[in-house]
Amino acid sequence: MAQGADPDRAEARFHLFDTAIGPCGLAWSSAGLVQVQLPEASEAATESRLGRNAAASWSDALPPDISDCEARMRAYFGGVETDFSDITLDLSRANEFTKRVYAELRKVGWGQNTSYGALAKKLGEPGAARAVGAAMGKNPWPLIVPCHRVLAASGKIGGFSAYGGRATKRHMLQLERADADGAAPMLPGLFD
C-alpha cells in the first residue's frame, strides 16, 4: 500500500469476508490498513463494530493490497503459515511509543511468542511492560500486529481483547502450532 497523507481517513472503507473461524473484516484508507476485525458473536456484530470503530463505509471494491491481505487471512485461518509483516498500516492515530511497540511485535513470526517484558526490553524500556500491554489492548490490527503472540511473563496465555478473549487467542496460537498455557497445538485442518 502506498503511504498517503490521509490522517482523517475521510475515504476509509471496509469489507467483510468469510474465514474458517467466521466472518472477518478489513478497513482501509489511502494511508494503509485502518483496522482488522476478527469475528464477533454474529456477522452483523462484526460488521457493526468494524464500521463504527474504523469510521468507514462498506465497499465491495477492494484495492489489490487489501484483496491480498484478505487472501492471506483466509490462508492463516485455514492453518497455512502466513506472513503479514509487509502489510502497510495507517498509523495516523498511534503515538510514537505505540508505533515502536507495534513495529517490534511485527518481527515476532509464525509459531513464536514473546512476553510484554521482553518487548519492553527490546524497545530499550525494561520497565514498560504494562505500557506494552496497554498498547496490545488497543491494537486495531489483531493478527497483522500479532498481539496474540504476546504471553504473560509466566508463559500463561494472558488476555486478548478480541471477541472470545483467551479462547480466541489460544485458537490462533494453536493454528500456529505453538504450545501456550498447556494447550496442545492443533493439527492442520482440525477445527472445533
Short mmCIF file of C-alpha atoms in Angstrom, two decimals:
data_model
loop_
_atom_site.label_atom_id
_atom_site.label_comp_id
_atom_site.label_asym_id
_atom_site.label_seq_id
_atom_site.Cartn_x
_atom_site.Cartn_y
_atom_site.Cartn_z
CA MET A 1 0.00 0.00 0.00
CA ALA A 2 1.32 3.42 -0.81
CA GLN A 3 1.84 5.74 2.12
CA GLY A 4 -0.60 8.62 1.82
CA ALA A 5 -1.49 11.81 3.64
CA ASP A 6 -4.98 10.93 4.86
CA PRO A 7 -4.90 11.42 8.66
CA ASP A 8 -8.66 11.98 8.88
CA ARG A 9 -9.40 8.80 6.92
CA ALA A 10 -12.17 10.62 5.03
CA GLU A 11 -12.16 7.88 2.43
CA ALA A 12 -11.99 4.91 4.81
CA ARG A 13 -13.75 1.78 3.53
CA PHE A 14 -14.41 -1.65 4.99
CA HIS A 15 -15.28 -5.11 3.76
CA LEU A 16 -16.26 -8.43 5.40
CA PHE A 17 -15.24 -11.88 4.20
CA ASP A 18 -15.60 -15.46 5.39
CA THR A 19 -12.78 -17.43 7.00
CA ALA A 20 -12.58 -20.83 8.67
CA ILE A 21 -13.32 -19.18 12.05
CA GLY A 22 -16.14 -16.93 10.82
CA PRO A 23 -16.57 -13.54 9.19
CA CYS A 24 -13.59 -11.20 9.46
CA GLY A 25 -13.25 -7.68 8.17
CA LEU A 26 -10.73 -5.16 6.94
CA ALA A 27 -10.94 -1.37 6.92
CA TRP A 28 -8.51 0.75 4.92
CA SER A 29 -7.69 4.26 3.82
CA SER A 30 -5.25 5.66 1.30
CA ALA A 31 -2.63 5.58 4.10
CA GLY A 32 -2.96 1.83 4.73
CA LEU A 33 -4.89 -0.71 6.74
CA VAL A 34 -7.00 1.04 9.38
CA GLN A 35 -8.40 -1.97 11.25
CA VAL A 36 -8.71 -5.74 11.24
CA GLN A 37 -11.86 -7.18 12.74
CA LEU A 38 -11.88 -10.76 13.96
CA PRO A 39 -15.28 -12.49 14.21
CA GLU A 40 -17.76 -11.22 16.78
CA ALA A 41 -20.80 -13.13 18.05
CA SER A 42 -22.54 -12.67 14.69
CA GLU A 43 -21.78 -11.32 11.23
CA ALA A 44 -23.94 -8.27 11.97
CA ALA A 45 -21.95 -7.57 15.16
CA THR A 46 -18.68 -7.95 13.23
CA GLU A 47 -19.86 -5.52 10.56
CA SER A 48 -21.23 -3.05 13.10
CA ARG A 49 -18.06 -2.99 15.19
CA LEU A 50 -15.76 -2.62 12.19
CA GLY A 51 -17.79 0.11 10.51
CA ARG A 52 -18.21 2.05 13.75
CA ASN A 53 -14.64 1.74 15.06
CA ALA A 54 -13.00 2.45 11.73
CA ALA A 55 -15.42 5.28 10.85
CA ALA A 56 -15.63 3.64 7.44
CA SER A 57 -18.28 2.79 4.88
CA TRP A 58 -18.88 -0.55 3.12
CA SER A 59 -17.10 -1.35 -0.13
CA ASP A 60 -17.01 -4.37 -2.41
CA ALA A 61 -14.25 -2.75 -4.48
CA LEU A 62 -11.01 -3.90 -2.85
CA PRO A 63 -7.64 -2.39 -3.73
CA PRO A 64 -5.13 -5.12 -4.71
CA ASP A 65 -3.22 -4.90 -1.42
CA ILE A 66 -6.42 -5.27 0.63
CA SER A 67 -7.50 -8.21 -1.52
CA ASP A 68 -4.07 -9.76 -0.88
CA CYS A 69 -4.43 -9.21 2.89
CA GLU A 70 -7.85 -10.88 2.78
CA ALA A 71 -6.39 -13.89 0.94
CA ARG A 72 -3.59 -14.16 3.50
CA MET A 73 -6.05 -14.02 6.40
CA ARG A 74 -8.14 -16.80 4.84
CA ALA A 75 -4.97 -18.88 4.43
CA TYR A 76 -3.91 -18.17 8.02
CA PHE A 77 -7.24 -19.27 9.49
CA GLY A 78 -7.03 -22.32 7.23
CA GLY A 79 -3.84 -23.31 9.07
CA VAL A 80 -1.32 -22.14 6.45
CA GLU A 81 1.85 -20.44 7.70
CA THR A 82 1.37 -16.82 6.68
CA ASP A 83 3.44 -13.64 7.00
CA PHE A 84 1.78 -10.23 7.39
CA SER A 85 4.88 -8.16 8.16
CA ASP A 86 4.79 -6.24 4.87
CA ILE A 87 1.17 -5.03 5.16
CA THR A 88 1.12 -1.22 5.32
CA LEU A 89 -0.74 0.17 8.32
CA ASP A 90 -2.43 3.54 8.72
CA LEU A 91 -0.63 4.58 11.90
CA SER A 92 -2.05 8.10 11.99
CA ARG A 93 -3.79 7.58 15.34
CA ALA A 94 -0.91 5.85 17.14
CA ASN A 95 1.53 7.70 19.37
CA GLU A 96 5.29 7.23 18.93
CA PHE A 97 5.66 4.64 21.72
CA THR A 98 2.80 2.56 20.34
CA LYS A 99 4.28 2.72 16.83
CA ARG A 100 7.57 1.37 18.22
CA VAL A 101 5.77 -1.43 20.11
CA TYR A 102 3.85 -2.50 17.00
CA ALA A 103 6.97 -2.37 14.80
CA GLU A 104 8.87 -4.60 17.24
CA LEU A 105 5.97 -7.02 17.64
CA ARG A 106 5.65 -7.42 13.88
CA LYS A 107 9.09 -9.07 13.97
CA VAL A 108 7.69 -11.97 16.03
CA GLY A 109 6.89 -14.60 13.43
CA TRP A 110 4.59 -17.58 12.96
CA GLY A 111 4.71 -20.04 15.85
CA GLN A 112 6.88 -17.76 18.01
CA ASN A 113 5.90 -15.82 21.06
CA THR A 114 7.27 -13.22 23.40
CA SER A 115 6.27 -11.51 26.64
CA TYR A 116 5.29 -7.97 27.50
CA GLY A 117 8.54 -7.58 29.45
CA ALA A 118 10.69 -8.96 26.62
CA LEU A 119 9.11 -6.49 24.18
CA ALA A 120 9.75 -3.64 26.62
CA LYS A 121 13.41 -4.66 26.90
CA LYS A 122 13.78 -4.80 23.10
CA LEU A 123 12.43 -1.25 22.99
CA GLY A 124 15.10 -0.20 25.49
CA GLU A 125 12.44 0.44 28.14
CA PRO A 126 12.64 -2.54 30.53
CA GLY A 127 10.13 -1.03 32.97
CA ALA A 128 7.44 -0.51 30.35
CA ALA A 129 5.80 -3.97 30.32
CA ARG A 130 2.44 -2.53 31.41
CA ALA A 131 2.61 0.18 28.74
CA VAL A 132 3.31 -2.55 26.16
CA GLY A 133 0.27 -4.42 27.48
CA ALA A 134 -1.86 -1.28 27.16
CA ALA A 135 -0.72 -0.89 23.54
CA MET A 136 -1.67 -4.52 22.86
CA GLY A 137 -5.14 -3.92 24.34
CA LYS A 138 -5.73 -1.09 21.82
CA ASN A 139 -4.25 -2.87 18.81
CA PRO A 140 -6.61 -2.26 15.87
CA TRP A 141 -4.84 -4.88 13.72
CA PRO A 142 -5.01 -8.21 15.59
CA LEU A 143 -3.19 -10.87 13.57
CA ILE A 144 -1.38 -8.30 11.37
CA VAL A 145 0.24 -6.84 14.50
CA PRO A 146 0.32 -10.25 16.20
CA CYS A 147 -0.66 -9.38 19.78
CA HIS A 148 -1.87 -12.98 20.16
CA ARG A 149 1.84 -13.95 20.27
CA VAL A 150 2.43 -11.94 23.46
CA LEU A 151 2.21 -14.04 26.61
CA ALA A 152 2.48 -13.18 30.29
CA ALA A 153 5.94 -13.49 31.86
CA SER A 154 4.88 -16.79 33.43
CA GLY A 155 4.19 -18.24 29.97
CA LYS A 156 0.45 -18.12 30.62
CA ILE A 157 -1.73 -17.06 27.75
CA GLY A 158 -2.72 -13.69 29.24
CA GLY A 159 -5.53 -11.54 27.96
CA PHE A 160 -6.85 -10.83 24.49
CA SER A 161 -9.24 -8.01 23.63
CA ALA A 162 -10.87 -9.63 20.58
CA TYR A 163 -14.26 -11.33 20.91
CA GLY A 164 -13.78 -14.69 22.58
CA GLY A 165 -10.83 -13.38 24.60
CA ARG A 166 -8.37 -16.01 25.74
CA ALA A 167 -10.14 -18.80 23.80
CA THR A 168 -9.65 -16.91 20.54
CA LYS A 169 -6.01 -16.21 21.39
CA ARG A 170 -5.43 -19.87 22.27
CA HIS A 171 -7.03 -20.98 19.00
CA MET A 172 -4.77 -18.66 16.99
CA LEU A 173 -1.67 -19.93 18.79
CA GLN A 174 -2.78 -23.49 18.19
CA LEU A 175 -3.20 -22.78 14.47
CA GLU A 176 0.46 -21.76 14.52
CA ARG A 177 1.32 -25.00 16.31
CA ALA A 178 2.51 -23.00 19.33
CA ASP A 179 2.04 -24.58 22.76
CA ALA A 180 0.59 -21.94 25.06
CA ASP A 181 -0.88 -22.25 28.50
CA GLY A 182 -0.77 -26.03 28.33
CA ALA A 183 -2.97 -26.25 25.23
CA ALA A 184 -1.52 -28.64 22.68
CA PRO A 185 -1.15 -27.31 19.14
CA MET A 186 -3.92 -28.17 16.68
CA LEU A 187 -3.19 -30.36 13.74
CA PRO A 188 -3.67 -28.65 10.38
CA GLY A 189 -7.28 -28.82 9.19
CA LEU A 190 -8.81 -29.75 12.54
CA PHE A 191 -11.18 -27.09 13.81
CA ASP A 192 -13.55 -27.03 16.75
#
